[in-house]
Amino acid sequence: MGTVTTSTVELNDGRRLPALGFGTYLLSPGRQTQDAVRTALDAGYRHIDTATVYGNERDVGAALRDSGLRRPEVWLTTKLWNADHARPLAALETSLEKLGVDSVDLWLMHWPVMRRLDSWKAMVRAREEGLAKSIGVSNFLTRHLDELAASSDVVPAVNQIELSPFLYGTRADTLRTCRDQGIVIEAYSPLTKGARLQHPVLEEIAAYHAVTPAQVLLRWSLQRDFVPLPRSSNPDRIRANADLDGFTLTNDELRRLDALDEGLTTGWDPAGAD
């Protein structure tokens, strides 16, 4: 092992998304975000995920510029926050200014809140105008996706949801809907925010492959065709979480991990969204 995975997945709009991303949720604005993102870029990540509500877009942009990488080399995602559904295009312009870029690679609707159908029309316009090269949603379950499909001919390229083996069966219906509609799943909190890293099944599989439980969870995501978005401020963990190409989980190991479902959500559950 020792290299970041460079695989990509094809989106329904024809673009290719790096199969591993670096999440920035709960990274504090300022040096913590800048240092973590710069470490991730130095380690080989080429997919950075942020959001308006994270409050760190400006620092993500600064880290990208400091990295010396050309803008096209890094996939950049941000999200439309709930309070901005009355002015989605203005909110995107603000995000672009903070990030210091002319466009983002992916703009997601952060939650399925009221006015979401009107906001989706604005997001389609943003794509047409080149402000967001791809558009998608986050925390949408089957009923939200079906509602959107009934109102628009534009299918989201991505649905970013919380996902790990401990939530896999619970989200089966949404995963099936995304597969049927050609929507790529991005998995946030793929490491359960550390809540299940000491699970005996994880530890056993990790010991067999001489990797960490976190690496097992991320490898599971990749082999299940999800795009995981691990987040850390620890440089060693940032680098280790990208080191996934030197081992492969067997079919039996994948099935054992699939069976760990317990409906675990580590944040707000969109099952309660109207």
PDB file of C-alpha atoms in Angstrom:
ATOM      1  CA  MET A   1       0.000   0.000   0.000  1.00  0.00           C
ATOM      2  CA  GLY A   2       1.064   3.631   0.303  1.00  0.00           C
ATOM      3  CA  THR A   3      -0.766   5.511  -2.456  1.00  0.00           C
ATOM      4  CA  VAL A   4      -4.092   7.286  -2.553  1.00  0.00           C
ATOM      5  CA  THR A   5      -6.755   5.564  -4.619  1.00  0.00           C
ATOM      6  CA  THR A   6      -7.087   7.242  -8.004  1.00  0.00           C
ATOM      7  CA  SER A   7     -10.230   5.469  -9.217  1.00  0.00           C
ATOM      8  CA  THR A   8     -13.201   7.474 -10.441  1.00  0.00           C
ATOM      9  CA  VAL A   9     -16.913   6.880 -10.971  1.00  0.00           C
ATOM     10  CA  GLU A  10     -18.957   8.099 -13.915  1.00  0.00           C
ATOM     11  CA  LEU A  11     -21.891  10.407 -13.218  1.00  0.00           C
ATOM     12  CA  ASN A  12     -25.113  10.456 -15.215  1.00  0.00           C
ATOM     13  CA  ASP A  13     -24.054  13.763 -16.782  1.00  0.00           C
ATOM     14  CA  GLY A  14     -20.937  12.141 -18.257  1.00  0.00           C
ATOM     15  CA  ARG A  15     -18.408  13.638 -15.855  1.00  0.00           C
ATOM     16  CA  ARG A  16     -16.098  11.521 -13.677  1.00  0.00           C
ATOM     17  CA  LEU A  17     -15.987  11.937  -9.906  1.00  0.00           C
ATOM     18  CA  PRO A  18     -12.947  10.875  -7.831  1.00  0.00           C
ATOM     19  CA  ALA A  19     -14.068   7.810  -5.885  1.00  0.00           C
ATOM     20  CA  LEU A  20     -12.636   9.042  -2.584  1.00  0.00           C
ATOM     21  CA  GLY A  21     -13.314  12.483  -1.150  1.00  0.00           C
ATOM     22  CA  PHE A  22     -12.114  14.459   1.844  1.00  0.00           C
ATOM     23  CA  GLY A  23     -14.870  15.843   4.069  1.00  0.00           C
ATOM     24  CA  THR A  24     -14.565  19.103   5.992  1.00  0.00           C
ATOM     25  CA  TYR A  25     -17.630  18.967   8.263  1.00  0.00           C
ATOM     26  CA  LEU A  26     -16.785  20.166  11.797  1.00  0.00           C
ATOM     27  CA  LEU A  27     -13.332  21.361  10.782  1.00  0.00           C
ATOM     28  CA  SER A  28     -12.997  24.762  12.414  1.00  0.00           C
ATOM     29  CA  PRO A  29     -12.611  27.818  10.172  1.00  0.00           C
ATOM     30  CA  GLY A  30      -9.031  29.045  10.020  1.00  0.00           C
ATOM     31  CA  ARG A  31      -5.864  27.035  10.409  1.00  0.00           C
ATOM     32  CA  GLN A  32      -7.513  23.711  11.230  1.00  0.00           C
ATOM     33  CA  THR A  33      -9.394  23.588   7.930  1.00  0.00           C
ATOM     34  CA  GLN A  34      -6.491  24.982   5.917  1.00  0.00           C
ATOM     35  CA  ASP A  35      -3.981  22.552   7.422  1.00  0.00           C
ATOM     36  CA  ALA A  36      -6.269  19.523   7.058  1.00  0.00           C
ATOM     37  CA  VAL A  37      -7.203  20.266   3.451  1.00  0.00           C
ATOM     38  CA  ARG A  38      -3.610  21.021   2.531  1.00  0.00           C
ATOM     39  CA  THR A  39      -2.513  17.737   4.139  1.00  0.00           C
ATOM     40  CA  ALA A  40      -5.220  15.890   2.203  1.00  0.00           C
ATOM     41  CA  LEU A  41      -4.164  17.465  -1.093  1.00  0.00           C
ATOM     42  CA  ASP A  42      -0.500  16.722  -0.378  1.00  0.00           C
ATOM     43  CA  ALA A  43      -1.492  13.109   0.384  1.00  0.00           C
ATOM     44  CA  GLY A  44      -3.150  12.774  -3.011  1.00  0.00           C
ATOM     45  CA  TYR A  45      -6.841  13.475  -2.405  1.00  0.00           C
ATOM     46  CA  ARG A  46      -8.333  15.221  -5.414  1.00  0.00           C
ATOM     47  CA  HIS A  47     -11.897  15.597  -4.162  1.00  0.00           C
ATOM     48  CA  ILE A  48     -12.757  18.115  -1.415  1.00  0.00           C
ATOM     49  CA  ASP A  49     -16.255  18.435   0.063  1.00  0.00           C
ATOM     50  CA  THR A  50     -17.447  21.533   1.920  1.00  0.00           C
ATOM     51  CA  ALA A  51     -20.727  23.395   2.472  1.00  0.00           C
ATOM     52  CA  THR A  52     -22.034  26.866   3.189  1.00  0.00           C
ATOM     53  CA  VAL A  53     -23.117  25.900   6.680  1.00  0.00           C
ATOM     54  CA  TYR A  54     -19.676  24.504   7.568  1.00  0.00           C
ATOM     55  CA  GLY A  55     -18.339  28.063   7.650  1.00  0.00           C
ATOM     56  CA  ASN A  56     -15.002  27.038   6.146  1.00  0.00           C
ATOM     57  CA  GLU A  57     -15.380  27.611   2.400  1.00  0.00           C
ATOM     58  CA  ARG A  58     -12.903  30.491   2.456  1.00  0.00           C
ATOM     59  CA  ASP A  59     -10.294  28.296   4.149  1.00  0.00           C
ATOM     60  CA  VAL A  60     -10.879  25.425   1.724  1.00  0.00           C
ATOM     61  CA  GLY A  61     -10.243  27.843  -1.117  1.00  0.00           C
ATOM     62  CA  ALA A  62      -7.084  29.155   0.547  1.00  0.00           C
ATOM     63  CA  ALA A  63      -5.733  25.622   0.995  1.00  0.00           C
ATOM     64  CA  LEU A  64      -6.449  24.830  -2.637  1.00  0.00           C
ATOM     65  CA  ARG A  65      -4.537  27.887  -3.807  1.00  0.00           C
ATOM     66  CA  ASP A  66      -1.641  27.198  -1.425  1.00  0.00           C
ATOM     67  CA  SER A  67      -1.353  23.623  -2.699  1.00  0.00           C
ATOM     68  CA  GLY A  68      -0.011  24.735  -6.061  1.00  0.00           C
ATOM     69  CA  LEU A  69      -2.447  22.423  -7.837  1.00  0.00           C
ATOM     70  CA  ARG A  70      -4.283  23.729 -10.869  1.00  0.00           C
ATOM     71  CA  ARG A  71      -7.995  24.247 -10.373  1.00  0.00           C
ATOM     72  CA  PRO A  72      -9.037  21.471 -12.821  1.00  0.00           C
ATOM     73  CA  GLU A  73      -6.994  18.949 -10.830  1.00  0.00           C
ATOM     74  CA  VAL A  74      -9.265  19.111  -7.758  1.00  0.00           C
ATOM     75  CA  TRP A  75     -12.961  18.247  -7.630  1.00  0.00           C
ATOM     76  CA  LEU A  76     -14.673  20.833  -5.424  1.00  0.00           C
ATOM     77  CA  THR A  77     -18.127  20.395  -3.889  1.00  0.00           C
ATOM     78  CA  THR A  78     -20.228  22.801  -1.838  1.00  0.00           C
ATOM     79  CA  LYS A  79     -23.878  22.837  -0.774  1.00  0.00           C
ATOM     80  CA  LEU A  80     -26.968  25.038  -0.637  1.00  0.00           C
ATOM     81  CA  TRP A  81     -28.001  25.577   2.979  1.00  0.00           C
ATOM     82  CA  ASN A  82     -31.592  25.509   4.242  1.00  0.00           C
ATOM     83  CA  ALA A  83     -31.738  29.230   5.009  1.00  0.00           C
ATOM     84  CA  ASP A  84     -30.788  30.091   1.423  1.00  0.00           C
ATOM     85  CA  HIS A  85     -33.648  28.470  -0.478  1.00  0.00           C
ATOM     86  CA  ALA A  86     -35.179  31.906  -1.046  1.00  0.00           C
ATOM     87  CA  ARG A  87     -32.008  32.998  -2.867  1.00  0.00           C
ATOM     88  CA  PRO A  88     -30.135  29.918  -4.119  1.00  0.00           C
ATOM     89  CA  LEU A  89     -28.220  31.550  -6.979  1.00  0.00           C
ATOM     90  CA  ALA A  90     -27.097  34.436  -4.770  1.00  0.00           C
ATOM     91  CA  ALA A  91     -25.988  31.876  -2.179  1.00  0.00           C
ATOM     92  CA  LEU A  92     -23.931  30.066  -4.808  1.00  0.00           C
ATOM     93  CA  GLU A  93     -22.293  33.322  -5.884  1.00  0.00           C
ATOM     94  CA  THR A  94     -21.331  33.923  -2.249  1.00  0.00           C
ATOM     95  CA  SER A  95     -19.857  30.416  -2.020  1.00  0.00           C
ATOM     96  CA  LEU A  96     -17.863  30.958  -5.192  1.00  0.00           C
ATOM     97  CA  GLU A  97     -16.490  34.232  -3.845  1.00  0.00           C
ATOM     98  CA  LYS A  98     -15.444  32.592  -0.580  1.00  0.00           C
ATOM     99  CA  LEU A  99     -13.865  29.644  -2.364  1.00  0.00           C
ATOM    100  CA  GLY A 100     -12.134  31.973  -4.812  1.00  0.00           C
ATOM    101  CA  VAL A 101     -13.275  30.046  -7.885  1.00  0.00           C
ATOM    102  CA  ASP A 102     -15.447  30.702 -10.937  1.00  0.00           C
ATOM    103  CA  SER A 103     -17.409  27.467 -10.573  1.00  0.00           C
ATOM    104  CA  VAL A 104     -17.721  24.367  -8.428  1.00  0.00           C
ATOM    105  CA  ASP A 105     -17.602  20.842  -9.769  1.00  0.00           C
ATOM    106  CA  LEU A 106     -20.637  19.813  -7.755  1.00  0.00           C
ATOM    107  CA  TRP A 107     -23.356  21.822  -6.004  1.00  0.00           C
ATOM    108  CA  LEU A 108     -25.672  19.886  -3.714  1.00  0.00           C
ATOM    109  CA  MET A 109     -28.975  20.765  -2.076  1.00  0.00           C
ATOM    110  CA  HIS A 110     -28.010  20.080   1.531  1.00  0.00           C
ATOM    111  CA  TRP A 111     -31.398  18.928   2.916  1.00  0.00           C
ATOM    112  CA  PRO A 112     -34.863  18.147   1.516  1.00  0.00           C
ATOM    113  CA  VAL A 113     -36.589  21.210   3.010  1.00  0.00           C
ATOM    114  CA  MET A 114     -39.538  23.274   1.797  1.00  0.00           C
ATOM    115  CA  ARG A 115     -39.090  25.073  -1.549  1.00  0.00           C
ATOM    116  CA  ARG A 116     -36.792  22.273  -2.667  1.00  0.00           C
ATOM    117  CA  LEU A 117     -38.477  21.935  -6.059  1.00  0.00           C
ATOM    118  CA  ASP A 118     -38.072  25.642  -6.800  1.00  0.00           C
ATOM    119  CA  SER A 119     -34.488  25.474  -5.609  1.00  0.00           C
ATOM    120  CA  TRP A 120     -33.818  22.547  -7.922  1.00  0.00           C
ATOM    121  CA  LYS A 121     -34.926  24.683 -10.875  1.00  0.00           C
ATOM    122  CA  ALA A 122     -32.389  27.309  -9.788  1.00  0.00           C
ATOM    123  CA  MET A 123     -29.709  24.647  -9.514  1.00  0.00           C
ATOM    124  CA  VAL A 124     -30.456  23.455 -13.038  1.00  0.00           C
ATOM    125  CA  ARG A 125     -30.033  27.061 -14.179  1.00  0.00           C
ATOM    126  CA  ALA A 126     -26.702  27.277 -12.353  1.00  0.00           C
ATOM    127  CA  ARG A 127     -25.511  24.217 -14.260  1.00  0.00           C
ATOM    128  CA  GLU A 128     -26.667  25.687 -17.542  1.00  0.00           C
ATOM    129  CA  GLU A 129     -24.768  28.884 -16.772  1.00  0.00           C
ATOM    130  CA  GLY A 130     -21.607  26.969 -15.849  1.00  0.00           C
ATOM    131  CA  LEU A 131     -21.526  28.066 -12.209  1.00  0.00           C
ATOM    132  CA  ALA A 132     -21.887  24.432 -11.104  1.00  0.00           C
ATOM    133  CA  LYS A 133     -20.653  21.780 -13.504  1.00  0.00           C
ATOM    134  CA  SER A 134     -22.722  19.038 -11.878  1.00  0.00           C
ATOM    135  CA  ILE A 135     -25.662  19.263  -9.480  1.00  0.00           C
ATOM    136  CA  GLY A 136     -27.138  16.894  -6.948  1.00  0.00           C
ATOM    137  CA  VAL A 137     -28.815  16.499  -3.597  1.00  0.00           C
ATOM    138  CA  SER A 138     -27.971  15.419  -0.078  1.00  0.00           C
ATOM    139  CA  ASN A 139     -30.005  13.569   2.549  1.00  0.00           C
ATOM    140  CA  PHE A 140     -32.746  12.729   0.038  1.00  0.00           C
ATOM    141  CA  LEU A 141     -34.615   9.494   0.654  1.00  0.00           C
ATOM    142  CA  THR A 142     -36.764   7.625  -1.867  1.00  0.00           C
ATOM    143  CA  ARG A 143     -39.866   9.784  -1.428  1.00  0.00           C
ATOM    144  CA  HIS A 144     -37.841  12.965  -1.953  1.00  0.00           C
ATOM    145  CA  LEU A 145     -36.149  11.542  -5.049  1.00  0.00           C
ATOM    146  CA  ASP A 146     -39.444  10.342  -6.508  1.00  0.00           C
ATOM    147  CA  GLU A 147     -40.994  13.762  -5.928  1.00  0.00           C
ATOM    148  CA  LEU A 148     -38.072  15.412  -7.713  1.00  0.00           C
ATOM    149  CA  ALA A 149     -38.233  12.955 -10.610  1.00  0.00           C
ATOM    150  CA  ALA A 150     -41.926  13.758 -11.075  1.00  0.00           C
ATOM    151  CA  SER A 151     -41.227  17.482 -11.288  1.00  0.00           C
ATOM    152  CA  SER A 152     -38.028  17.688 -13.359  1.00  0.00           C
ATOM    153  CA  ASP A 153     -36.381  16.006 -16.309  1.00  0.00           C
ATOM    154  CA  VAL A 154     -32.967  16.663 -14.742  1.00  0.00           C
ATOM    155  CA  VAL A 155     -31.821  13.789 -12.545  1.00  0.00           C
ATOM    156  CA  PRO A 156     -29.390  14.573  -9.692  1.00  0.00           C
ATOM    157  CA  ALA A 157     -25.883  13.368 -10.448  1.00  0.00           C
ATOM    158  CA  VAL A 158     -25.222  12.586  -6.779  1.00  0.00           C
ATOM    159  CA  ASN A 159     -27.109  11.923  -3.562  1.00  0.00           C
ATOM    160  CA  GLN A 160     -24.907  12.416  -0.502  1.00  0.00           C
ATOM    161  CA  ILE A 161     -26.260  10.545   2.517  1.00  0.00           C
ATOM    162  CA  GLU A 162     -24.946   9.145   5.757  1.00  0.00           C
ATOM    163  CA  LEU A 163     -23.891   5.577   5.036  1.00  0.00           C
ATOM    164  CA  SER A 164     -21.842   2.824   6.635  1.00  0.00           C
ATOM    165  CA  PRO A 165     -22.385  -0.915   7.157  1.00  0.00           C
ATOM    166  CA  PHE A 166     -24.277   0.044  10.301  1.00  0.00           C
ATOM    167  CA  LEU A 167     -26.923   1.855   8.204  1.00  0.00           C
ATOM    168  CA  TYR A 168     -26.745  -0.182   5.004  1.00  0.00           C
ATOM    169  CA  GLY A 169     -29.926  -2.256   5.308  1.00  0.00           C
ATOM    170  CA  THR A 170     -31.931   0.662   6.666  1.00  0.00           C
ATOM    171  CA  ARG A 171     -31.097   2.705   3.562  1.00  0.00           C
ATOM    172  CA  ALA A 172     -31.715  -0.168   1.118  1.00  0.00           C
ATOM    173  CA  ASP A 173     -34.773   1.456  -0.469  1.00  0.00           C
ATOM    174  CA  THR A 174     -32.968   4.730  -1.088  1.00  0.00           C
ATOM    175  CA  LEU A 175     -29.922   2.927  -2.451  1.00  0.00           C
ATOM    176  CA  ARG A 176     -32.154   0.990  -4.845  1.00  0.00           C
ATOM    177  CA  THR A 177     -33.871   4.185  -6.004  1.00  0.00           C
ATOM    178  CA  CYS A 178     -30.532   5.854  -6.655  1.00  0.00           C
ATOM    179  CA  ARG A 179     -29.315   2.848  -8.605  1.00  0.00           C
ATOM    180  CA  ASP A 180     -32.500   2.774 -10.683  1.00  0.00           C
ATOM    181  CA  GLN A 181     -32.243   6.494 -11.443  1.00  0.00           C
ATOM    182  CA  GLY A 182     -28.503   6.409 -12.154  1.00  0.00           C
ATOM    183  CA  ILE A 183     -27.589   8.565  -9.152  1.00  0.00           C
ATOM    184  CA  VAL A 184     -24.165   8.067  -7.554  1.00  0.00           C
ATOM    185  CA  ILE A 185     -24.162   7.706  -3.766  1.00  0.00           C
ATOM    186  CA  GLU A 186     -21.668   9.691  -1.714  1.00  0.00           C
ATOM    187  CA  ALA A 187     -21.288   8.382   1.842  1.00  0.00           C
ATOM    188  CA  TYR A 188     -20.768  10.919   4.593  1.00  0.00           C
ATOM    189  CA  SER A 189     -19.804   9.830   8.108  1.00  0.00           C
ATOM    190  CA  PRO A 190     -18.506   6.570   6.577  1.00  0.00           C
ATOM    191  CA  LEU A 191     -16.477   6.007   9.752  1.00  0.00           C
ATOM    192  CA  THR A 192     -19.528   6.389  12.049  1.00  0.00           C
ATOM    193  CA  LYS A 193     -17.758   9.398  13.620  1.00  0.00           C
ATOM    194  CA  GLY A 194     -15.704   6.787  15.454  1.00  0.00           C
ATOM    195  CA  ALA A 195     -18.714   5.241  17.205  1.00  0.00           C
ATOM    196  CA  ARG A 196     -18.206   1.704  15.851  1.00  0.00           C
ATOM    197  CA  LEU A 197     -14.480   1.554  15.076  1.00  0.00           C
ATOM    198  CA  GLN A 198     -13.981  -0.960  17.887  1.00  0.00           C
ATOM    199  CA  HIS A 199     -16.670  -3.342  16.662  1.00  0.00           C
ATOM    200  CA  PRO A 200     -15.220  -6.889  16.852  1.00  0.00           C
ATOM    201  CA  VAL A 201     -16.083  -7.752  13.229  1.00  0.00           C
ATOM    202  CA  LEU A 202     -14.274  -4.644  12.014  1.00  0.00           C
ATOM    203  CA  GLU A 203     -11.295  -5.337  14.232  1.00  0.00           C
ATOM    204  CA  GLU A 204     -11.075  -8.957  13.069  1.00  0.00           C
ATOM    205  CA  ILE A 205     -11.170  -8.059   9.370  1.00  0.00           C
ATOM    206  CA  ALA A 206      -8.718  -5.190   9.902  1.00  0.00           C
ATOM    207  CA  ALA A 207      -6.265  -7.452  11.717  1.00  0.00           C
ATOM    208  CA  TYR A 208      -6.417 -10.038   8.928  1.00  0.00           C
ATOM    209  CA  HIS A 209      -5.514  -7.442   6.291  1.00  0.00           C
ATOM    210  CA  ALA A 210      -3.084  -5.542   8.569  1.00  0.00           C
ATOM    211  CA  VAL A 211      -5.045  -2.310   8.147  1.00  0.00           C
ATOM    212  CA  THR A 212      -7.143  -0.100  10.430  1.00  0.00           C
ATOM    213  CA  PRO A 213     -10.888  -0.516  11.069  1.00  0.00           C
ATOM    214  CA  ALA A 214     -11.346   2.860   9.373  1.00  0.00           C
ATOM    215  CA  GLN A 215      -9.644   1.564   6.241  1.00  0.00           C
ATOM    216  CA  VAL A 216     -11.958  -1.459   6.263  1.00  0.00           C
ATOM    217  CA  LEU A 217     -15.024   0.792   6.372  1.00  0.00           C
ATOM    218  CA  LEU A 218     -13.727   2.936   3.535  1.00  0.00           C
ATOM    219  CA  ARG A 219     -12.797  -0.086   1.443  1.00  0.00           C
ATOM    220  CA  TRP A 220     -16.326  -1.444   2.013  1.00  0.00           C
ATOM    221  CA  SER A 221     -17.744   1.804   0.623  1.00  0.00           C
ATOM    222  CA  LEU A 222     -15.563   1.652  -2.464  1.00  0.00           C
ATOM    223  CA  GLN A 223     -16.390  -1.990  -3.169  1.00  0.00           C
ATOM    224  CA  ARG A 224     -20.095  -1.273  -2.740  1.00  0.00           C
ATOM    225  CA  ASP A 225     -19.695   1.519  -5.349  1.00  0.00           C
ATOM    226  CA  PHE A 226     -20.202   4.362  -2.894  1.00  0.00           C
ATOM    227  CA  VAL A 227     -17.971   7.453  -2.750  1.00  0.00           C
ATOM    228  CA  PRO A 228     -16.831   7.817   0.882  1.00  0.00           C
ATOM    229  CA  LEU A 229     -15.993  11.207   2.390  1.00  0.00           C
ATOM    230  CA  PRO A 230     -13.803  10.596   5.461  1.00  0.00           C
ATOM    231  CA  ARG A 231     -12.929  13.619   7.590  1.00  0.00           C
ATOM    232  CA  SER A 232     -10.084  14.084  10.057  1.00  0.00           C
ATOM    233  CA  SER A 233      -7.786  16.814  11.307  1.00  0.00           C
ATOM    234  CA  ASN A 234      -5.072  14.307  12.210  1.00  0.00           C
ATOM    235  CA  PRO A 235      -2.414  14.174   9.453  1.00  0.00           C
ATOM    236  CA  ASP A 236      -1.589  10.492  10.003  1.00  0.00           C
ATOM    237  CA  ARG A 237      -5.257   9.501   9.806  1.00  0.00           C
ATOM    238  CA  ILE A 238      -5.818  11.692   6.755  1.00  0.00           C
ATOM    239  CA  ARG A 239      -3.037   9.846   4.958  1.00  0.00           C
ATOM    240  CA  ALA A 240      -4.081   6.392   6.212  1.00  0.00           C
ATOM    241  CA  ASN A 241      -7.690   6.929   5.132  1.00  0.00           C
ATOM    242  CA  ALA A 242      -6.496   7.421   1.555  1.00  0.00           C
ATOM    243  CA  ASP A 243      -4.330   4.288   1.557  1.00  0.00           C
ATOM    244  CA  LEU A 244      -6.923   1.837   0.280  1.00  0.00           C
ATOM    245  CA  ASP A 245      -5.586   0.226  -2.887  1.00  0.00           C
ATOM    246  CA  GLY A 246      -3.386  -2.426  -1.286  1.00  0.00           C
ATOM    247  CA  PHE A 247      -6.103  -4.776  -0.082  1.00  0.00           C
ATOM    248  CA  THR A 248      -9.487  -6.073  -1.192  1.00  0.00           C
ATOM    249  CA  LEU A 249     -12.329  -7.354   0.953  1.00  0.00           C
ATOM    250  CA  THR A 250     -13.582 -10.815   0.078  1.00  0.00           C
ATOM    251  CA  ASN A 251     -17.236 -11.456  -0.747  1.00  0.00           C
ATOM    252  CA  ASP A 252     -17.637 -13.139   2.627  1.00  0.00           C
ATOM    253  CA  GLU A 253     -16.156 -10.123   4.410  1.00  0.00           C
ATOM    254  CA  LEU A 254     -18.453  -7.798   2.496  1.00  0.00           C
ATOM    255  CA  ARG A 255     -21.459  -9.884   3.520  1.00  0.00           C
ATOM    256  CA  ARG A 256     -20.362  -9.869   7.160  1.00  0.00           C
ATOM    257  CA  LEU A 257     -20.056  -6.098   7.059  1.00  0.00           C
ATOM    258  CA  ASP A 258     -23.422  -5.736   5.292  1.00  0.00           C
ATOM    259  CA  ALA A 259     -25.024  -7.651   8.155  1.00  0.00           C
ATOM    260  CA  LEU A 260     -23.925  -5.096  10.760  1.00  0.00           C
ATOM    261  CA  ASP A 261     -26.888  -2.811  10.030  1.00  0.00           C
ATOM    262  CA  GLU A 262     -28.481  -1.386  13.167  1.00  0.00           C
ATOM    263  CA  GLY A 263     -30.033   1.783  11.774  1.00  0.00           C
ATOM    264  CA  LEU A 264     -27.176   3.857  13.181  1.00  0.00           C
ATOM    265  CA  THR A 265     -27.320   7.552  12.309  1.00  0.00           C
ATOM    266  CA  THR A 266     -24.805   9.890  13.888  1.00  0.00           C
ATOM    267  CA  GLY A 267     -26.598  13.109  12.939  1.00  0.00           C
ATOM    268  CA  TRP A 268     -30.056  14.333  12.019  1.00  0.00           C
ATOM    269  CA  ASP A 269     -32.066  11.584  10.283  1.00  0.00           C
ATOM    270  CA  PRO A 270     -33.806  12.735   7.058  1.00  0.00           C
ATOM    271  CA  ALA A 271     -36.493  10.111   7.675  1.00  0.00           C
ATOM    272  CA  GLY A 272     -38.274  12.893   9.557  1.00  0.00           C
ATOM    273  CA  ALA A 273     -38.243  15.336   6.623  1.00  0.00           C
ATOM    274  CA  ASP A 274     -41.593  15.931   4.934  1.00  0.00           C
TER     275      ASP A 274
END
